[in-house]
PDB file of N, CA and C in Angstrom:
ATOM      1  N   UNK A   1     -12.877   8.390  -1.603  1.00 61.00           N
ATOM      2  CA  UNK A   1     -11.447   8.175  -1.532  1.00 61.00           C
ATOM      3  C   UNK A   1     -10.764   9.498  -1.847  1.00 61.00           C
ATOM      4  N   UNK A   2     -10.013   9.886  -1.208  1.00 73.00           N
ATOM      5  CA  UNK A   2      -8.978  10.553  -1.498  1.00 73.00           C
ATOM      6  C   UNK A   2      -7.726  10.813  -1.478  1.00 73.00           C
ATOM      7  N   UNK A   3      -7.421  11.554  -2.723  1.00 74.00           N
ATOM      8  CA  UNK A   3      -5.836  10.925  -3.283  1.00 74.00           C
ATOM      9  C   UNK A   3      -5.344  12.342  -3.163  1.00 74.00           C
ATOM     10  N   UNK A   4      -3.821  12.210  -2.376  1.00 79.00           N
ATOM     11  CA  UNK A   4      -3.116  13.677  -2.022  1.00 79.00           C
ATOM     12  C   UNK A   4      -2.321  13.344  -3.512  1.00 79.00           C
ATOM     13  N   UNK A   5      -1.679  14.017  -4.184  1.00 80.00           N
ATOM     14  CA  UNK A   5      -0.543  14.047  -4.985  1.00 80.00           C
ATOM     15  C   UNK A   5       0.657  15.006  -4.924  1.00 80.00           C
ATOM     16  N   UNK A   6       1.713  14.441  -4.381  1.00 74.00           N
ATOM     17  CA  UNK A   6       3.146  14.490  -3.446  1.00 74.00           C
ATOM     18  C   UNK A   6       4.054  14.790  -4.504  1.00 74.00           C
ATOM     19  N   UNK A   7       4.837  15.858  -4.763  1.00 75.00           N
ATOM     20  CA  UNK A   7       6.245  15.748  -5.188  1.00 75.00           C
ATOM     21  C   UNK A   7       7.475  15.398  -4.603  1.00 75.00           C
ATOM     22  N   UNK A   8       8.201  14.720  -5.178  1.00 72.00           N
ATOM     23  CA  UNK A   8       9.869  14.242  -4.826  1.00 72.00           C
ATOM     24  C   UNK A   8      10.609  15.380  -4.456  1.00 72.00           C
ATOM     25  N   UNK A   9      11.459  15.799  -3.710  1.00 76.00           N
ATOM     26  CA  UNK A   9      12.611  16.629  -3.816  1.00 76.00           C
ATOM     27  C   UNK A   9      13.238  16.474  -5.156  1.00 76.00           C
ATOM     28  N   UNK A  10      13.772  17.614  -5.735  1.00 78.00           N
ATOM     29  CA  UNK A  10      14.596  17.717  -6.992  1.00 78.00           C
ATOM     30  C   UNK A  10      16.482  16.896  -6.592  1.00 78.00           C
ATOM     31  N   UNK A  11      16.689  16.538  -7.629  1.00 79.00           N
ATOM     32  CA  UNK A  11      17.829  15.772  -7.743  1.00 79.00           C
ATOM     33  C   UNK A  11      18.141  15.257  -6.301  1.00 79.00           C
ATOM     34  N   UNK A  12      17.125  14.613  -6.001  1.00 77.00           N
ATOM     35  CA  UNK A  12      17.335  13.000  -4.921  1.00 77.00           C
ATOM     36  C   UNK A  12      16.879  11.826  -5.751  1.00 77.00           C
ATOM     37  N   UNK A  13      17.901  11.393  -6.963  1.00 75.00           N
ATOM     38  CA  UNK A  13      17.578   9.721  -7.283  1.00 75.00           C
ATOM     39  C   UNK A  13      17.009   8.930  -6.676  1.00 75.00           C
ATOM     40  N   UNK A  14      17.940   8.652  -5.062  1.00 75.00           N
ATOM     41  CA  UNK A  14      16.843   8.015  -4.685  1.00 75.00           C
ATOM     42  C   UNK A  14      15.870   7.441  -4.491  1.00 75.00           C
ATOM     43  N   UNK A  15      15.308   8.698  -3.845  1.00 74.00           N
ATOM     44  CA  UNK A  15      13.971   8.957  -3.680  1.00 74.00           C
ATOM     45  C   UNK A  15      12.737   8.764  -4.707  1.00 74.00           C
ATOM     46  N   UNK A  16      13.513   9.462  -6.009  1.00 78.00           N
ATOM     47  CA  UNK A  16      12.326   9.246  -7.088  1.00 78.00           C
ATOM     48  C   UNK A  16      13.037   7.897  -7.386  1.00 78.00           C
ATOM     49  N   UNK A  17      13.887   6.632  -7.300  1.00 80.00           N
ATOM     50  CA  UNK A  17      13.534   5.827  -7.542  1.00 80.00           C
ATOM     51  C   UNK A  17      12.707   4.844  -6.904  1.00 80.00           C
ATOM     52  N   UNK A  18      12.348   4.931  -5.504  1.00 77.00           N
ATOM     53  CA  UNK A  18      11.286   4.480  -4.890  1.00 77.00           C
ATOM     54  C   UNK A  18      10.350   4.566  -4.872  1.00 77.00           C
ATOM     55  N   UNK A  19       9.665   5.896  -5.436  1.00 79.00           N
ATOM     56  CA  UNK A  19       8.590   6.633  -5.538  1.00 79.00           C
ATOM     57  C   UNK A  19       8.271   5.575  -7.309  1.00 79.00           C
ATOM     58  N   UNK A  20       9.312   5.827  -8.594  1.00 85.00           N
ATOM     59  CA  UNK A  20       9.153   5.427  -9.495  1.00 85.00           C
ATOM     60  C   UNK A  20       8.591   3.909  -9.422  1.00 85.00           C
ATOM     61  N   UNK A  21       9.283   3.484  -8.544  1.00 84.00           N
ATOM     62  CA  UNK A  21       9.460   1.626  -8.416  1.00 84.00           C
ATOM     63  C   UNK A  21       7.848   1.327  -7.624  1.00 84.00           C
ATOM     64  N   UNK A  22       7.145   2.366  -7.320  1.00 84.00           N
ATOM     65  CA  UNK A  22       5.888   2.076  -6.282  1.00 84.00           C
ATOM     66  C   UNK A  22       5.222   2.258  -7.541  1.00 84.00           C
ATOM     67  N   UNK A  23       4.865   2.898  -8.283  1.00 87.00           N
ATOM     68  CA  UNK A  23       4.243   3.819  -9.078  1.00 87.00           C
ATOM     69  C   UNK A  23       3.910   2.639 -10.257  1.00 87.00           C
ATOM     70  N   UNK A  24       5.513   1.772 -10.512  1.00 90.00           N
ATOM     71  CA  UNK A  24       5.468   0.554 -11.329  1.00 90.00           C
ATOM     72  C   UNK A  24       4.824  -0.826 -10.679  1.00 90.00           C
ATOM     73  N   UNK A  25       4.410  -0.972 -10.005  1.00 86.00           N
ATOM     74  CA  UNK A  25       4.207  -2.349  -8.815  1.00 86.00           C
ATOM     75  C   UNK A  25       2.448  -1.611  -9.268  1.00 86.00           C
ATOM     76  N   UNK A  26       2.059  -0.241  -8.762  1.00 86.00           N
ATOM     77  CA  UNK A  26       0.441  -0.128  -8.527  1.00 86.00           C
ATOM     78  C   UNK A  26       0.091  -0.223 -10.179  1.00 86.00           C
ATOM     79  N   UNK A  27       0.680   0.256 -10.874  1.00 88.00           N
ATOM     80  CA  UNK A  27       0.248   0.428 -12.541  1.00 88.00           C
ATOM     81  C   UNK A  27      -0.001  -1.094 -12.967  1.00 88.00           C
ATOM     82  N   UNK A  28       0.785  -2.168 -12.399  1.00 88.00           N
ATOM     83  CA  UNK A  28       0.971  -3.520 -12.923  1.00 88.00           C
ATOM     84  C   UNK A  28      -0.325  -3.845 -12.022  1.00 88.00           C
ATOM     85  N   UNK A  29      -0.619  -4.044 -10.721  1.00 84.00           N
ATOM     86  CA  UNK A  29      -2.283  -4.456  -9.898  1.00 84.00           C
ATOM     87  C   UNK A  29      -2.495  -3.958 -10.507  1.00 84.00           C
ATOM     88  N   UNK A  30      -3.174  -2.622 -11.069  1.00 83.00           N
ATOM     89  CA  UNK A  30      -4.285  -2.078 -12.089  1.00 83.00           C
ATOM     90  C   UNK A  30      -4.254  -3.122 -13.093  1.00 83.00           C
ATOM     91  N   UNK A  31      -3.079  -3.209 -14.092  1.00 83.00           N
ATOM     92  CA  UNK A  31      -3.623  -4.074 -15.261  1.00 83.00           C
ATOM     93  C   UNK A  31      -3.748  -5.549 -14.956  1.00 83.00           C
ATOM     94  N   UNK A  32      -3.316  -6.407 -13.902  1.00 82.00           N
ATOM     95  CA  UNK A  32      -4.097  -7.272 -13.301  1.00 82.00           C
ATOM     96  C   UNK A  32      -5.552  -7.323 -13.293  1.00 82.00           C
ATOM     97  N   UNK A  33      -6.110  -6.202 -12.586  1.00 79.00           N
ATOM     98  CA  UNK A  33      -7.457  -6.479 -12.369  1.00 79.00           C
ATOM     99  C   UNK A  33      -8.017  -6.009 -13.663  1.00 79.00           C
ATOM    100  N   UNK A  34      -7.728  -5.076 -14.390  1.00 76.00           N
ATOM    101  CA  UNK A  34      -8.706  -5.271 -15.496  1.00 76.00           C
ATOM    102  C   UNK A  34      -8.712  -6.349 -16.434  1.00 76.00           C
ATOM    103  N   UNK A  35      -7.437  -6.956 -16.396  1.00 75.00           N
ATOM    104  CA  UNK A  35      -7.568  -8.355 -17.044  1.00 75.00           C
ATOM    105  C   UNK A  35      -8.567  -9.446 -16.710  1.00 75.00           C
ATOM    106  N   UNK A  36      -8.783  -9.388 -15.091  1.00 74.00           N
ATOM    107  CA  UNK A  36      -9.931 -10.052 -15.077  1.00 74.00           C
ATOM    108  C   UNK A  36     -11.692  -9.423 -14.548  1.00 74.00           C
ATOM    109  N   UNK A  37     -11.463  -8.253 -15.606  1.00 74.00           N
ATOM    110  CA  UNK A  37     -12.741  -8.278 -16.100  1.00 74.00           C
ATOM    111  C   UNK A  37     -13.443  -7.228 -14.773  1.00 74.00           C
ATOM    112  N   UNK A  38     -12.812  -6.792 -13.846  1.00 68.00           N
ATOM    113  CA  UNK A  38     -13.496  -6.212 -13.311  1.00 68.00           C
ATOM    114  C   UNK A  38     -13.507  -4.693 -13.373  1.00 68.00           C
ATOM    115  N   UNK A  39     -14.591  -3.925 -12.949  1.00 69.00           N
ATOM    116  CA  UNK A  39     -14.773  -2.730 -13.809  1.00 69.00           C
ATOM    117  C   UNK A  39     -15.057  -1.828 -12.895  1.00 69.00           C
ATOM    118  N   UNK A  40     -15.248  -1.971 -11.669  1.00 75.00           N
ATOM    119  CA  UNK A  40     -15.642  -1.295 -10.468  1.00 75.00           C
ATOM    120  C   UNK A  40     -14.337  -0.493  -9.705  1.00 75.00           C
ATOM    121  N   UNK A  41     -13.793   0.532 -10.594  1.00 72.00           N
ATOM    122  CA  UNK A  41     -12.867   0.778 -10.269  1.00 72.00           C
ATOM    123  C   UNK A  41     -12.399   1.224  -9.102  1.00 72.00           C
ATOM    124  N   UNK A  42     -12.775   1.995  -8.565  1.00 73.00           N
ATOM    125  CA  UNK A  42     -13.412   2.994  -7.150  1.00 73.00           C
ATOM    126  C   UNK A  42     -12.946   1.416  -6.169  1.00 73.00           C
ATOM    127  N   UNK A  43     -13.836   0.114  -6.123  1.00 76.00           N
ATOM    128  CA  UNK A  43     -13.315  -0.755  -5.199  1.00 76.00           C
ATOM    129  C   UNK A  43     -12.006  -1.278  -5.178  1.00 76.00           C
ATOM    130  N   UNK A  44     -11.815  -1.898  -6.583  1.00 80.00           N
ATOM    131  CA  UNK A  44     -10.742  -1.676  -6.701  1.00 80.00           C
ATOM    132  C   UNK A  44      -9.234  -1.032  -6.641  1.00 80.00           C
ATOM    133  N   UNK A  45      -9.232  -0.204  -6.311  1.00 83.00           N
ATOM    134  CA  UNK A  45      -8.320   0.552  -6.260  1.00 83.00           C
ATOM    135  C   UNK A  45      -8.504   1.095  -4.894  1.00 83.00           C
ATOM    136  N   UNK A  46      -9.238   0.694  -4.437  1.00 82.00           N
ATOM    137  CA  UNK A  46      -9.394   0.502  -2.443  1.00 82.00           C
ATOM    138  C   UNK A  46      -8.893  -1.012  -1.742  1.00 82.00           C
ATOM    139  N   UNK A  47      -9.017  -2.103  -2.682  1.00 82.00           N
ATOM    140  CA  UNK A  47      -8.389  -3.188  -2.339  1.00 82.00           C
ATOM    141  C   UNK A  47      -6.408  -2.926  -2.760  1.00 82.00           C
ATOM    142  N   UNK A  48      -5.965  -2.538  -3.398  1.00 84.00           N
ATOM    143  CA  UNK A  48      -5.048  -2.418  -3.907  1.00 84.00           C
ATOM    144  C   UNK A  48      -4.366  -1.929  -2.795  1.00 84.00           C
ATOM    145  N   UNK A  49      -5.202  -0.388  -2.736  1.00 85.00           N
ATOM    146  CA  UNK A  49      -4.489   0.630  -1.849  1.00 85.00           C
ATOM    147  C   UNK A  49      -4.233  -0.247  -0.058  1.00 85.00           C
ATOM    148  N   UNK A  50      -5.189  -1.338   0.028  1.00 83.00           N
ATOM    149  CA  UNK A  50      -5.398  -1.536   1.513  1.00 83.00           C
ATOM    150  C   UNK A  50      -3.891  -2.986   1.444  1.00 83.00           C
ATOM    151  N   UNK A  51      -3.942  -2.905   0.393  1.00 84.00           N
ATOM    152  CA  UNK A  51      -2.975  -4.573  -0.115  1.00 84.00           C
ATOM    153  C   UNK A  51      -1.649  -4.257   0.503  1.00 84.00           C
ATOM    154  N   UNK A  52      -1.165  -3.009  -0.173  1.00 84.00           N
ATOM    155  CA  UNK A  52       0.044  -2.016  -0.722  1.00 84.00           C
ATOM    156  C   UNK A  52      -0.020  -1.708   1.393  1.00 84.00           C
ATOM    157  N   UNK A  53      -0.711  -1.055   2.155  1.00 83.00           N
ATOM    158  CA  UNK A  53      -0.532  -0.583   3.605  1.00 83.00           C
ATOM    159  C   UNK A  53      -0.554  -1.727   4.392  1.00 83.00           C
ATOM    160  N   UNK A  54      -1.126  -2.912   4.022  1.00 82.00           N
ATOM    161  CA  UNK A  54      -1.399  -4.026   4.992  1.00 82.00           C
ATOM    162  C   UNK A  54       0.235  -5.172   5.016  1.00 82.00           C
ATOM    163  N   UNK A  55       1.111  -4.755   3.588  1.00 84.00           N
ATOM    164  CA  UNK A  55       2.357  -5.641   3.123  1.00 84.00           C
ATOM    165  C   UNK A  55       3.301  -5.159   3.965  1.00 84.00           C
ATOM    166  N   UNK A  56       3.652  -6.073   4.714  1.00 82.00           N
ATOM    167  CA  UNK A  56       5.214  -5.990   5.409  1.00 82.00           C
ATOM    168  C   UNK A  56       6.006  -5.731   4.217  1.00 82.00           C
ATOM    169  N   UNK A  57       7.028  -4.294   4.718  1.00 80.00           N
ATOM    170  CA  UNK A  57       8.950  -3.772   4.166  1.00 80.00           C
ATOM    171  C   UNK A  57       9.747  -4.888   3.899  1.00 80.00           C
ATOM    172  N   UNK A  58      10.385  -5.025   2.963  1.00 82.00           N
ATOM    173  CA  UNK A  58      11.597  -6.026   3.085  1.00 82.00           C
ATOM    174  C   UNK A  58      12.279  -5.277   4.139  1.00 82.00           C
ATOM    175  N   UNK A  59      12.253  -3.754   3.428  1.00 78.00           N
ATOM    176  CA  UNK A  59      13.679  -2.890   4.096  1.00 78.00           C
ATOM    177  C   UNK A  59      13.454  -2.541   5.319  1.00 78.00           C
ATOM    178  N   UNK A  60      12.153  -2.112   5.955  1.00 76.00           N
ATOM    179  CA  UNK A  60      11.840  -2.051   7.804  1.00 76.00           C
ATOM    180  C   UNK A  60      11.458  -3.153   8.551  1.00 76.00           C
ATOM    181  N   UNK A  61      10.702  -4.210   7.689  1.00 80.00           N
ATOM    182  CA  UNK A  61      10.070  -5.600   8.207  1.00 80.00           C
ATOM    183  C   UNK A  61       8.959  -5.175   8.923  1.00 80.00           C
ATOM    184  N   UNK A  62       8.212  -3.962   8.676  1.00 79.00           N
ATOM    185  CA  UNK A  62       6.563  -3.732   9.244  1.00 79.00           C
ATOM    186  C   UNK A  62       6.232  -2.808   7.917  1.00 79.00           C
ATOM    187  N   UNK A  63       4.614  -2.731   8.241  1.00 82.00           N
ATOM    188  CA  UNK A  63       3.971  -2.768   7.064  1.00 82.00           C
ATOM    189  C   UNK A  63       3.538  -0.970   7.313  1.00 82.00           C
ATOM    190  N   UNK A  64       2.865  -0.293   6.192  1.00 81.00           N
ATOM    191  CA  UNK A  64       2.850   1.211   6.237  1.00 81.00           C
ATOM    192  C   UNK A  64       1.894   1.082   7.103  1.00 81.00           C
ATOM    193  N   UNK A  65       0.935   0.392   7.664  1.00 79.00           N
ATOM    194  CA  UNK A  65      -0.314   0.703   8.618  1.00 79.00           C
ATOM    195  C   UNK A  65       0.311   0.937   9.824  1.00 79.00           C
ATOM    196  N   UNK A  66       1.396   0.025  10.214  1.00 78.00           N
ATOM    197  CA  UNK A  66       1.777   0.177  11.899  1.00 78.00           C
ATOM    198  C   UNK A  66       2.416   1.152  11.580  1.00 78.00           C
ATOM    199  N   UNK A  67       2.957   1.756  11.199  1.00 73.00           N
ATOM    200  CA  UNK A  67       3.967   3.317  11.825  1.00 73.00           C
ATOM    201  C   UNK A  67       2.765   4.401  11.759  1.00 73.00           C
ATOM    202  N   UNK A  68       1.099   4.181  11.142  1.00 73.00           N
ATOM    203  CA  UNK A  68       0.413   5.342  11.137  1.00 73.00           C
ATOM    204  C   UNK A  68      -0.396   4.933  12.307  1.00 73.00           C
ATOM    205  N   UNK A  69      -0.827   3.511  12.317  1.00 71.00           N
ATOM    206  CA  UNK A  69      -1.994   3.405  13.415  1.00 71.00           C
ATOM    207  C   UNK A  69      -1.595   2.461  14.537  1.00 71.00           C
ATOM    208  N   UNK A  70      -0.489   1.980  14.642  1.00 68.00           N
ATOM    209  CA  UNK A  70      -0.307   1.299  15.805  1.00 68.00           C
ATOM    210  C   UNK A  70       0.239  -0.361  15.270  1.00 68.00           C
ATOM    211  N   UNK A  71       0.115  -1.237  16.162  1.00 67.00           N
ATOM    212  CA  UNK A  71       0.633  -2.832  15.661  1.00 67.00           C
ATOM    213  C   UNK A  71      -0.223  -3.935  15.154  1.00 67.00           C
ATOM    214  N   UNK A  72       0.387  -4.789  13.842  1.00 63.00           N
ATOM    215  CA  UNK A  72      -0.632  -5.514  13.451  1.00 63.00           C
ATOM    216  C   UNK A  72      -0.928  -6.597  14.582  1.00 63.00           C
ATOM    217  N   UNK A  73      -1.897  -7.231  14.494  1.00 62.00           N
ATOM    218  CA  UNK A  73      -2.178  -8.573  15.216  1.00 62.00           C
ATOM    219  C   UNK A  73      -3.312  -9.160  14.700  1.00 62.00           C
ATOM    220  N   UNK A  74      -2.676 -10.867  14.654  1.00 60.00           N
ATOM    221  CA  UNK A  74      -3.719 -12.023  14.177  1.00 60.00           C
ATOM    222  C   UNK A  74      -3.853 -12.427  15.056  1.00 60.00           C
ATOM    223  N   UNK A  75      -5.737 -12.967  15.029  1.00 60.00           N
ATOM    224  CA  UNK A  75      -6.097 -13.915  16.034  1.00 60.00           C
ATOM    225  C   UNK A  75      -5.725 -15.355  15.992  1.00 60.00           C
ATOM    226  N   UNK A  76      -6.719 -16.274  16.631  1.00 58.00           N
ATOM    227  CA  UNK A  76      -6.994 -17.578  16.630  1.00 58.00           C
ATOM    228  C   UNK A  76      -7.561 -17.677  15.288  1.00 58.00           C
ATOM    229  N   UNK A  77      -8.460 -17.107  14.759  1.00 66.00           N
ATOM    230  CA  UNK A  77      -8.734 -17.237  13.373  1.00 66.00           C
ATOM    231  C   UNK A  77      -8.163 -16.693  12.275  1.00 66.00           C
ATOM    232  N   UNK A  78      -6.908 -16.150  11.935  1.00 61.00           N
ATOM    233  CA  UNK A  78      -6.080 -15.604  11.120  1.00 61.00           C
ATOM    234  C   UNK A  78      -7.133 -14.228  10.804  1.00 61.00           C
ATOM    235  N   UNK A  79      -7.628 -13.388  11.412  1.00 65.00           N
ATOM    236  CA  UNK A  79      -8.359 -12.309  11.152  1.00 65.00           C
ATOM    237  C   UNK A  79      -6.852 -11.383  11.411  1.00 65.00           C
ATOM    238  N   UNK A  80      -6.408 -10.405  10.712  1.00 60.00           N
ATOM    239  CA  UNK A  80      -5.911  -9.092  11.089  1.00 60.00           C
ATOM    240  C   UNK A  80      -6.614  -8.131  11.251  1.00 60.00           C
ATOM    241  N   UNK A  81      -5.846  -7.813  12.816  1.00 58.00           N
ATOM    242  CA  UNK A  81      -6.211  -6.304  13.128  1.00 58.00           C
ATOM    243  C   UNK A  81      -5.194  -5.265  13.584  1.00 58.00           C
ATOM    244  N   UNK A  82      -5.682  -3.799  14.010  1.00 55.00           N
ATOM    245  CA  UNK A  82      -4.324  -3.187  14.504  1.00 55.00           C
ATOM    246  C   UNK A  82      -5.148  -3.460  16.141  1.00 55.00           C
ATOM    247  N   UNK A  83      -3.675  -3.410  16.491  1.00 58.00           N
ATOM    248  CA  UNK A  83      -3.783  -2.701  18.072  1.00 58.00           C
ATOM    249  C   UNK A  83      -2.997  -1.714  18.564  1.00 58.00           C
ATOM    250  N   UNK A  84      -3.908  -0.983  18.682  1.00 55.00           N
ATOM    251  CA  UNK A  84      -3.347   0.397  19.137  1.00 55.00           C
ATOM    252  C   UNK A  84      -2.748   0.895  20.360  1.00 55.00           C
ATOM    253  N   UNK A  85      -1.586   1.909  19.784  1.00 49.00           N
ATOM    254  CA  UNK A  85      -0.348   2.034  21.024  1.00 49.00           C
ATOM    255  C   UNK A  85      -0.677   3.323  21.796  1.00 49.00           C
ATOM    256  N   UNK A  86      -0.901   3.103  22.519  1.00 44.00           N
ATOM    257  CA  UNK A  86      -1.448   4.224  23.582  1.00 44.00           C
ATOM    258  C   UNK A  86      -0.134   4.934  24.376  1.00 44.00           C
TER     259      UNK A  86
END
């Protein structure tokens, strides 16, 4: 896994409050899962990360995966996948 680490522009509130407000949502899943006991952090924090890209925006109404890889789609069996925009 690898993790880039991004700075905010200086005096955009904003911004660092979205950045702050993400930062509070992943810290809270972390202490979720260690509450129940699991210790495998590395997976963890790959389920999280895939949770956090797979969640539809209130504020765009699509999720961070489609603007990088293309559109979600469920089958007949509720499986998600992307399909990609050519």
């Amino acid at each position: 896994m690898q993790i880039e680490i991004m700075h905010g522009s200086p005096n955009t509130p904003t911004t660092q409050g979205v950045i702050e407000r993400f930062n509070r949502t992943f810290k809270s899943k972390l202490r979720r899962t260690r509450e129940f006991g699991k210790l495998d952090w590395k997976n963890e924090l790959k389920v999280i990360i895939e949770g956090f890209n797979y969640c539809k925006s209130r504020a765009t109404g699509y999720a961070p995966i489609e603007f990088f890889n293309g559109s979600l789609c469920i089958d007949a069996d509720n499986n998600i996948f992307l399909k990609t925009i050519v």
